[in-house]
GROMACS .gro file of C-alpha atoms in nm:
model
   82
    1UNK     CA    1   1.412   9.647  -9.383
    2UNK     CA    2   1.568   9.409  -9.636
    3UNK     CA    3   1.541   9.515 -10.001
    4UNK     CA    4   1.474   9.210 -10.198
    5UNK     CA    5   1.568   8.865 -10.054
    6UNK     CA    6   1.895   8.809  -9.885
    7UNK     CA    7   2.033   8.448  -9.868
    8UNK     CA    8   2.300   8.375  -9.613
    9UNK     CA    9   2.514   8.051  -9.608
   10UNK     CA   10   2.599   7.978  -9.248
   11UNK     CA   11   2.715   7.621  -9.328
   12UNK     CA   12   3.080   7.506  -9.347
   13UNK     CA   13   3.074   7.449  -9.721
   14UNK     CA   14   2.953   7.582 -10.041
   15UNK     CA   15   2.591   7.542 -10.145
   16UNK     CA   16   2.397   7.595 -10.462
   17UNK     CA   17   2.108   7.841 -10.435
   18UNK     CA   18   1.833   7.933 -10.675
   19UNK     CA   19   1.575   8.210 -10.633
   20UNK     CA   20   1.265   8.211 -10.850
   21UNK     CA   21   1.175   8.518 -11.052
   22UNK     CA   22   0.790   8.531 -11.023
   23UNK     CA   23   0.801   8.892 -10.912
   24UNK     CA   24   1.090   9.012 -11.129
   25UNK     CA   25   1.087   8.882 -11.485
   26UNK     CA   26   1.421   9.039 -11.551
   27UNK     CA   27   1.576   8.864 -11.257
   28UNK     CA   28   1.817   8.568 -11.301
   29UNK     CA   29   1.690   8.233 -11.190
   30UNK     CA   30   2.003   8.027 -11.244
   31UNK     CA   31   2.177   7.826 -10.982
   32UNK     CA   32   2.451   8.008 -10.795
   33UNK     CA   33   2.732   7.885 -10.567
   34UNK     CA   34   2.725   8.063 -10.224
   35UNK     CA   35   3.047   8.008 -10.018
   36UNK     CA   36   3.053   7.933  -9.649
   37UNK     CA   37   2.983   8.242  -9.449
   38UNK     CA   38   2.886   8.430  -9.782
   39UNK     CA   39   2.558   8.618  -9.851
   40UNK     CA   40   2.395   8.760 -10.159
   41UNK     CA   41   2.083   8.965 -10.236
   42UNK     CA   42   1.821   8.893 -10.515
   43UNK     CA   43   1.615   9.187 -10.641
   44UNK     CA   44   1.260   9.059 -10.588
   45UNK     CA   45   0.942   9.221 -10.470
   46UNK     CA   46   0.691   8.938 -10.398
   47UNK     CA   47   0.664   8.571 -10.311
   48UNK     CA   48   0.955   8.359 -10.431
   49UNK     CA   49   1.087   8.016 -10.398
   50UNK     CA   50   1.445   7.994 -10.264
   51UNK     CA   51   1.593   7.648 -10.315
   52UNK     CA   52   1.926   7.479 -10.231
   53UNK     CA   53   2.103   7.172 -10.363
   54UNK     CA   54   2.414   6.984 -10.263
   55UNK     CA   55   2.728   6.959 -10.479
   56UNK     CA   56   2.621   6.642 -10.657
   57UNK     CA   57   2.250   6.733 -10.678
   58UNK     CA   58   2.150   6.419 -10.481
   59UNK     CA   59   1.942   6.628 -10.224
   60UNK     CA   60   1.745   6.954 -10.245
   61UNK     CA   61   1.540   7.166 -10.009
   62UNK     CA   62   1.362   7.511 -10.027
   63UNK     CA   63   1.121   7.752  -9.876
   64UNK     CA   64   0.864   8.003 -10.006
   65UNK     CA   65   0.946   8.348  -9.883
   66UNK     CA   66   0.821   8.692  -9.948
   67UNK     CA   67   1.062   8.972 -10.046
   68UNK     CA   68   1.207   9.183  -9.766
   69UNK     CA   69   1.320   8.874  -9.580
   70UNK     CA   70   1.645   8.689  -9.514
   71UNK     CA   71   1.680   8.319  -9.572
   72UNK     CA   72   1.966   8.151  -9.370
   73UNK     CA   73   2.085   7.820  -9.486
   74UNK     CA   74   2.242   7.608  -9.205
   75UNK     CA   75   2.198   7.275  -9.361
   76UNK     CA   76   1.940   7.106  -9.616
   77UNK     CA   77   1.732   7.030  -9.308
   78UNK     CA   78   1.777   7.363  -9.129
   79UNK     CA   79   1.666   7.667  -9.327
   80UNK     CA   80   1.539   7.972  -9.145
   81UNK     CA   81   1.354   8.282  -9.252
   82UNK     CA   82   1.382   8.618  -9.074
   0.00000   0.00000   0.00000
């Protein structure tokens, strides 16, 4: 079982990612850059918004996900939850 929310970047370039902090008021909800092939974990325990934006912030996409899941970014139009 995943502890928190894992975000995986399976695209060929870097992506900016944001995870809300509804379930963890001490969490960080800033935008972070996740390189291609990289992953990171956010310490959350409930429902959160995971959002992505491209390098010039001209397009965004996101999903609501409960903690203990992984969100995989393939492209702004192909985001999966497992």
